Coordinates of C-alpha atoms in Angstrom, one line a residue:
X1174 CA -34.8 -169.6 105.4
X1175 CA -38.2 -170.7 104.0
X1176 CA -41.3 -170.0 106.2
X1177 CA -44.1 -172.2 106.3
X1178 CA -47.2 -171.6 104.1
X1179 CA -49.5 -169.1 105.6
X1180 CA -47.1 -167.9 108.3
X1181 CA -46.6 -164.6 106.4
X1182 CA -43.5 -162.8 105.1
X1183 CA -40.5 -160.5 105.7
X1184 CA -39.8 -158.5 102.5
X1185 CA -37.0 -155.6 102.0
X1186 CA -38.6 -152.7 100.3
X1187 CA -36.6 -150.6 97.7
X1188 CA -35.0 -147.4 98.4
X1189 CA -33.4 -145.7 101.4
X1190 CA -35.8 -146.3 104.4
X1191 CA -35.6 -146.0 108.2
X1192 CA -37.3 -149.5 108.6
X1193 CA -36.9 -151.2 105.0
X1194 CA -38.5 -154.2 106.0
X1195 CA -42.2 -154.8 105.9
X1196 CA -43.8 -157.8 107.7
X1197 CA -47.0 -159.1 106.4
X1198 CA -49.2 -161.6 108.0
X1199 CA -50.3 -164.7 106.1
X1200 CA -53.4 -166.0 108.1
X1201 CA -56.0 -163.8 106.1
X1202 CA -54.4 -164.9 102.8
X1203 CA -54.5 -161.3 102.0
X1204 CA -50.8 -160.5 103.1
X1205 CA -51.8 -157.4 105.1
X1206 CA -48.7 -155.5 106.5
X1207 CA -48.7 -155.8 110.4
X1208 CA -45.6 -153.8 110.8
X1209 CA -42.1 -152.2 109.5
X1210 CA -38.6 -153.0 111.1
X1211 CA -35.2 -152.0 110.6
X1212 CA -33.6 -155.4 110.1
X1213 CA -34.9 -158.9 108.8
X1214 CA -34.1 -160.5 112.2
X1215 CA -36.5 -158.0 114.0
X1216 CA -39.4 -158.7 111.3
X1217 CA -39.0 -162.4 111.8
X1218 CA -39.5 -161.8 115.6
X1219 CA -42.4 -159.4 115.1
X1220 CA -44.0 -162.1 112.6
X1221 CA -43.4 -164.8 115.5
X1222 CA -45.1 -162.7 117.8
X1223 CA -47.8 -162.1 115.8
X1224 CA -48.4 -165.7 114.6
X1225 CA -48.3 -166.4 118.5
X1226 CA -51.2 -164.1 119.2
X1227 CA -52.6 -162.8 115.8
X1228 CA -54.5 -159.3 115.8
X1229 CA -57.9 -160.0 115.0
X1230 CA -58.5 -157.0 112.7
X1231 CA -61.5 -156.1 110.5
X1232 CA -60.2 -153.0 108.8
X1233 CA -63.6 -152.0 107.4
X1234 CA -65.1 -152.1 111.0
X1235 CA -62.7 -151.2 113.6
X1236 CA -63.7 -148.5 115.5
X1237 CA -61.7 -145.6 116.9
X1238 CA -62.0 -147.2 120.4
X1239 CA -60.8 -150.5 119.1
X1240 CA -57.8 -149.1 117.2
X1241 CA -56.9 -147.1 120.1
X1242 CA -57.1 -150.3 122.6
X1243 CA -55.0 -152.3 119.9
X1244 CA -52.5 -149.5 119.7
X1245 CA -52.2 -149.2 123.5
X1246 CA -51.3 -153.0 123.5
X1247 CA -49.1 -153.2 120.6
X1248 CA -47.4 -149.8 120.2
X1249 CA -47.6 -147.4 123.4
X1250 CA -45.8 -150.0 125.6
X1251 CA -42.9 -148.9 123.5
X1252 CA -43.2 -145.2 124.6
X1253 CA -41.9 -143.6 127.9
X1254 CA -44.3 -143.5 131.0
X1255 CA -44.5 -139.7 130.7
X1256 CA -45.6 -139.7 127.0
X1257 CA -47.9 -142.8 127.7
X1258 CA -49.7 -140.8 130.5
X1259 CA -49.9 -137.6 128.1
X1260 CA -51.4 -139.8 125.2
X1261 CA -53.8 -141.6 127.6
X1262 CA -55.2 -138.2 128.9
X1263 CA -55.6 -136.9 125.4
X1264 CA -57.8 -139.6 124.5
X1265 CA -60.2 -138.7 126.9
X1266 CA -60.9 -135.6 125.0
X1267 CA -61.9 -137.8 121.7
X1268 CA -64.5 -139.8 123.3
X1269 CA -67.1 -138.5 120.9
X1270 CA -65.6 -140.6 118.0
X1271 CA -65.1 -143.8 120.0
X1272 CA -68.0 -145.9 118.2
X1273 CA -67.0 -144.5 114.8
X1274 CA -65.3 -146.7 112.3
X1275 CA -61.8 -145.4 112.2
X1276 CA -61.5 -145.1 108.3
X1277 CA -64.5 -142.9 108.2
X1278 CA -63.1 -140.3 110.5
X1279 CA -62.3 -137.0 108.8
X1280 CA -59.7 -134.6 109.6
X1281 CA -62.4 -131.8 110.6
X1282 CA -63.6 -134.3 113.1
X1283 CA -60.2 -134.7 114.6
X1284 CA -59.6 -131.1 114.4
X1285 CA -62.9 -130.6 116.5
X1286 CA -61.7 -132.6 119.3
X1287 CA -58.8 -130.4 119.6
X1288 CA -60.6 -127.2 119.1
X1289 CA -63.4 -128.2 121.6
X1290 CA -61.2 -129.6 124.6
X1291 CA -61.0 -126.4 126.5
X1292 CA -57.4 -126.9 127.2
X1293 CA -54.2 -125.0 126.4
X1294 CA -51.4 -125.5 123.9
X1295 CA -50.1 -128.6 125.8
X1296 CA -53.2 -130.7 125.9
X1297 CA -54.0 -129.6 122.2
X1298 CA -50.5 -130.8 121.1
X1299 CA -51.1 -134.3 122.8
X1300 CA -54.4 -134.7 121.1
X1301 CA -52.8 -134.1 117.9
X1302 CA -50.0 -136.3 118.7
X1303 CA -52.5 -139.2 119.6
X1304 CA -54.1 -138.8 116.3
X1305 CA -50.7 -138.9 114.5
X1306 CA -49.7 -142.2 116.3
X1307 CA -53.2 -144.0 115.7
X1308 CA -53.0 -142.9 111.9
X1309 CA -49.6 -144.2 111.4
X1310 CA -50.7 -147.4 113.1
X1311 CA -53.6 -147.6 111.0
X1312 CA -51.7 -147.0 107.9
X1313 CA -49.7 -150.1 108.9
X1314 CA -52.8 -152.3 109.2
X1315 CA -54.0 -151.1 105.8
X1316 CA -57.1 -149.5 107.6
X1317 CA -56.6 -146.1 105.9
X1318 CA -54.6 -145.0 102.9
X1319 CA -53.7 -141.4 104.0
X1320 CA -53.1 -139.8 107.4
X1321 CA -55.6 -137.1 108.1
X1322 CA -53.7 -136.0 110.9
X1323 CA -51.2 -134.4 109.0
X1324 CA -53.8 -131.7 108.4
X1325 CA -54.2 -130.9 112.2
X1326 CA -53.3 -127.8 113.8
X1327 CA -53.1 -127.0 117.6
X1328 CA -52.1 -124.0 119.6
X1329 CA -48.6 -122.7 119.6
X1330 CA -46.2 -123.0 122.2
X1331 CA -46.6 -119.4 123.9
X1332 CA -43.4 -117.3 123.9
X1333 CA -42.0 -117.0 127.1
X1334 CA -38.8 -115.8 129.1
X1335 CA -37.9 -117.5 131.8
X1336 CA -38.2 -115.0 135.0
X1337 CA -36.9 -116.0 138.4
X1338 CA -39.0 -115.6 141.7
X1339 CA -38.1 -112.2 143.3
X1340 CA -37.4 -112.3 147.1
X1341 CA -40.6 -110.5 147.7
X1342 CA -42.4 -113.4 145.9
X1343 CA -40.4 -116.2 147.6
X1344 CA -41.7 -114.4 150.9
X1345 CA -45.2 -114.5 149.6
X1346 CA -45.1 -118.3 149.1
X1347 CA -44.0 -118.8 152.8
X1348 CA -46.5 -116.6 153.9
X1349 CA -49.2 -118.9 152.2
X1350 CA -47.2 -122.2 153.0
X1351 CA -50.6 -123.7 154.5
X1352 CA -52.3 -123.2 151.0
X1353 CA -52.7 -126.7 149.2
X1354 CA -49.6 -127.6 147.1
X1355 CA -47.7 -124.2 148.3
X1356 CA -45.3 -126.7 149.9
X1357 CA -44.5 -128.2 146.5
X1358 CA -43.5 -124.6 145.2
X1359 CA -41.1 -124.1 148.3
X1360 CA -39.8 -127.5 147.7
X1361 CA -38.8 -126.7 144.1
X1362 CA -37.5 -123.3 145.1
X1363 CA -34.9 -125.1 147.7
X1364 CA -33.8 -128.1 145.8
X1365 CA -33.8 -127.2 142.1
X1366 CA -35.5 -130.4 141.0
X1367 CA -37.7 -130.7 137.8
X1368 CA -41.0 -131.8 137.9
X1369 CA -40.3 -135.2 136.5
X1370 CA -37.6 -135.7 139.2
X1371 CA -39.9 -134.5 141.9
X1372 CA -42.9 -136.8 141.0
X1373 CA -40.4 -139.8 140.9
X1374 CA -38.8 -139.2 144.2
X1375 CA -39.7 -141.9 146.8
X1376 CA -39.6 -141.8 150.5
X1377 CA -36.9 -144.4 150.5
X1378 CA -34.7 -141.9 148.4
X1379 CA -34.6 -139.5 151.6
X1380 CA -31.9 -139.8 154.2
X1381 CA -33.2 -137.7 157.1
X1382 CA -30.1 -138.6 159.2
X1383 CA -27.7 -137.3 156.8
X1384 CA -30.2 -134.8 155.4
X1385 CA -30.1 -135.6 151.7
X1386 CA -32.4 -136.8 148.9
X1387 CA -31.1 -139.0 146.1
X1388 CA -32.9 -138.5 142.9
X1389 CA -32.7 -137.0 139.4
X1390 CA -33.2 -137.8 135.6
X1391 CA -32.4 -136.5 132.2
X1392 CA -28.6 -136.7 131.9
X1393 CA -25.7 -138.7 133.1
X1394 CA -24.8 -136.2 135.5
X1395 CA -28.4 -135.6 136.9
X1396 CA -29.3 -138.9 137.5
X1397 CA -29.2 -140.1 141.0
X1398 CA -27.7 -137.0 142.2
X1399 CA -27.7 -136.1 145.8
X1400 CA -29.4 -132.9 146.9
X1401 CA -29.1 -131.8 150.7
X1402 CA -32.3 -131.0 152.2
X1403 CA -32.3 -127.2 153.1
X1404 CA -33.0 -126.7 156.8
X1405 CA -35.9 -124.2 155.8
X1406 CA -38.0 -127.1 153.9
X1407 CA -36.7 -129.8 156.1
X1408 CA -40.2 -130.1 157.7
X1409 CA -42.0 -130.0 154.5
X1410 CA -40.1 -133.1 153.2
X1411 CA -40.5 -134.8 156.6
X1412 CA -44.2 -134.1 156.8
X1413 CA -44.8 -135.4 153.0
X1414 CA -42.6 -138.5 153.8
X1415 CA -44.8 -139.3 157.2
X1416 CA -48.2 -138.8 155.1
X1417 CA -47.0 -140.9 152.2
X1418 CA -49.4 -143.9 151.3
X1419 CA -47.9 -144.7 148.0
X1420 CA -44.2 -144.5 149.0
X1421 CA -43.7 -141.5 146.7
X1422 CA -43.0 -138.1 148.5
X1423 CA -45.3 -136.1 146.4
X1424 CA -48.4 -138.2 145.7
X1425 CA -52.4 -137.5 145.1
X1426 CA -55.1 -139.6 146.1
X1427 CA -52.6 -142.0 147.7
X1428 CA -51.1 -142.8 144.3
X1429 CA -48.2 -141.3 142.4
X1430 CA -48.8 -138.1 140.8
X1431 CA -48.5 -137.6 136.9
X1432 CA -47.1 -134.4 135.3
X1433 CA -50.5 -133.4 133.8
X1434 CA -52.2 -133.6 137.4
X1435 CA -49.4 -131.5 138.9
X1436 CA -49.6 -128.8 136.3
X1437 CA -53.3 -128.4 137.3
X1438 CA -52.2 -127.9 140.9
X1439 CA -49.5 -125.7 139.9
X1440 CA -51.7 -123.2 137.8
X1441 CA -54.1 -123.2 140.9
X1442 CA -51.5 -122.1 143.4
X1443 CA -50.2 -119.4 141.1
X1444 CA -53.6 -118.2 140.7
X1445 CA -54.0 -118.0 144.5
X1446 CA -50.6 -116.6 144.9
X1447 CA -51.2 -114.0 142.1
X1448 CA -48.0 -115.0 140.1
X1449 CA -47.2 -116.0 136.7
X1450 CA -44.6 -118.6 136.8
X1451 CA -43.5 -121.8 135.2
X1452 CA -42.5 -124.8 137.5
X1453 CA -39.0 -124.8 135.8
X1454 CA -38.5 -121.2 136.9
X1455 CA -38.1 -122.4 140.5
X1456 CA -35.0 -124.3 139.0
X1457 CA -33.6 -121.1 137.3
X1458 CA -34.5 -119.2 140.6
X1459 CA -32.6 -121.9 142.7
X1460 CA -29.3 -121.6 140.7
X1461 CA -29.5 -117.7 140.6
X1462 CA -29.9 -117.8 144.2
X1463 CA -27.2 -120.0 144.8
X1464 CA -24.9 -118.2 142.6
X1465 CA -25.8 -114.8 144.2
X1466 CA -25.0 -116.3 147.5
X1467 CA -21.5 -117.2 146.6
X1468 CA -21.9 -120.8 146.3
X1469 CA -19.1 -122.9 144.9
X1470 CA -19.6 -123.4 141.2
X1471 CA -18.6 -127.3 141.3
X1472 CA -21.0 -127.6 144.1
X1473 CA -23.7 -125.6 142.2
X1474 CA -23.4 -128.0 139.3
X1475 CA -23.3 -131.3 141.5
X1476 CA -26.6 -130.0 143.1
X1477 CA -28.3 -129.0 139.8
X1478 CA -27.2 -132.1 138.2
X1479 CA -25.1 -130.3 135.3
X1480 CA -21.9 -131.3 134.0
X1481 CA -18.8 -129.5 135.3
X1482 CA -15.0 -130.1 134.4
X1483 CA -14.6 -129.8 138.0
X1484 CA -16.9 -132.7 139.3
X1485 CA -14.8 -135.6 138.3
X1486 CA -16.2 -138.9 139.7
X1487 CA -19.6 -138.3 141.7
X1488 CA -18.3 -140.2 145.0
X1489 CA -20.1 -138.9 147.7
X1490 CA -17.9 -138.9 150.7
X1491 CA -18.6 -137.2 153.9
X1492 CA -16.4 -134.4 153.1
X1493 CA -18.2 -133.5 149.8
X1494 CA -21.7 -134.0 151.3
X1495 CA -20.7 -131.6 154.0
X1496 CA -19.4 -129.2 151.3
X1497 CA -22.8 -129.4 149.5
X1498 CA -24.8 -128.8 152.7
X1499 CA -22.7 -125.7 153.5
X1500 CA -23.2 -124.2 150.0
X1501 CA -26.9 -124.8 149.9
X1502 CA -27.4 -123.3 153.3
X1503 CA -25.8 -120.2 151.8
X1504 CA -29.4 -119.5 150.7
X1505 CA -30.8 -117.5 153.9
X1506 CA -34.2 -116.4 152.8

């Protein structure tokens, strides 16, 4: 099918490529690439979208801020919500480059944003990741000819061993229950939820009459699983639900929490409690305590959202809901 003059082209490149079709615009007359696709059909769709709303780009003049805004509109929307949130937070550490022409930004200036952010390996990695995304986008648009981000370094992930909470530490959390966010630590210790699962949990997902919460992500066995509300944290869940303004069980400022925000709160509460634990260690602690209490392995797998040969179809009858409750209540301290 011949495309109209000035409409653009979709051409297959040589070699073995993951996205072998290059899509070029035809409006400027320079045939600048606007993207790469897996199939010709995808390329035609991208070209149609471009011609419906052409990107007005002056490659010699576009600034860091302008490229970032265009990337948010055209590329970031394809990323997961958590990834988007992380990269948006990373941008705040790069504002010193906002007015610079993107093609003039050097590796050492990018590296300075990482080195001077004053944050740990997670944020440093997110900044490095953001520069990688922007460089690849800039390459697509012929703004740059090489990726300066390839030379960037960030703090390595520290070597850690997952340490479960001791009984003494669990008691210490209870003794300091009134500290801000201490209730979230207890919530993790008696549910086995991950951070991503906790921040997505809505008040409508909680059935106080039956005493269960429905939530979970990541795996087929973990999604929308039923977790009984342990009697020791029933008041915590109830209080959070009653105070919620956003509809989410755990919120901040009347809005949904982000993982970045929560990890800062976690670091604060760990300092006050004089502990060194990661949020995910609550999940390991929860499973360990269930196992030590003699809980049924199939019930443990159901509650944790792990695949188990004995779970079969996840149909929650009154009988197996009661069984899950009996097993979770085996944790008595």
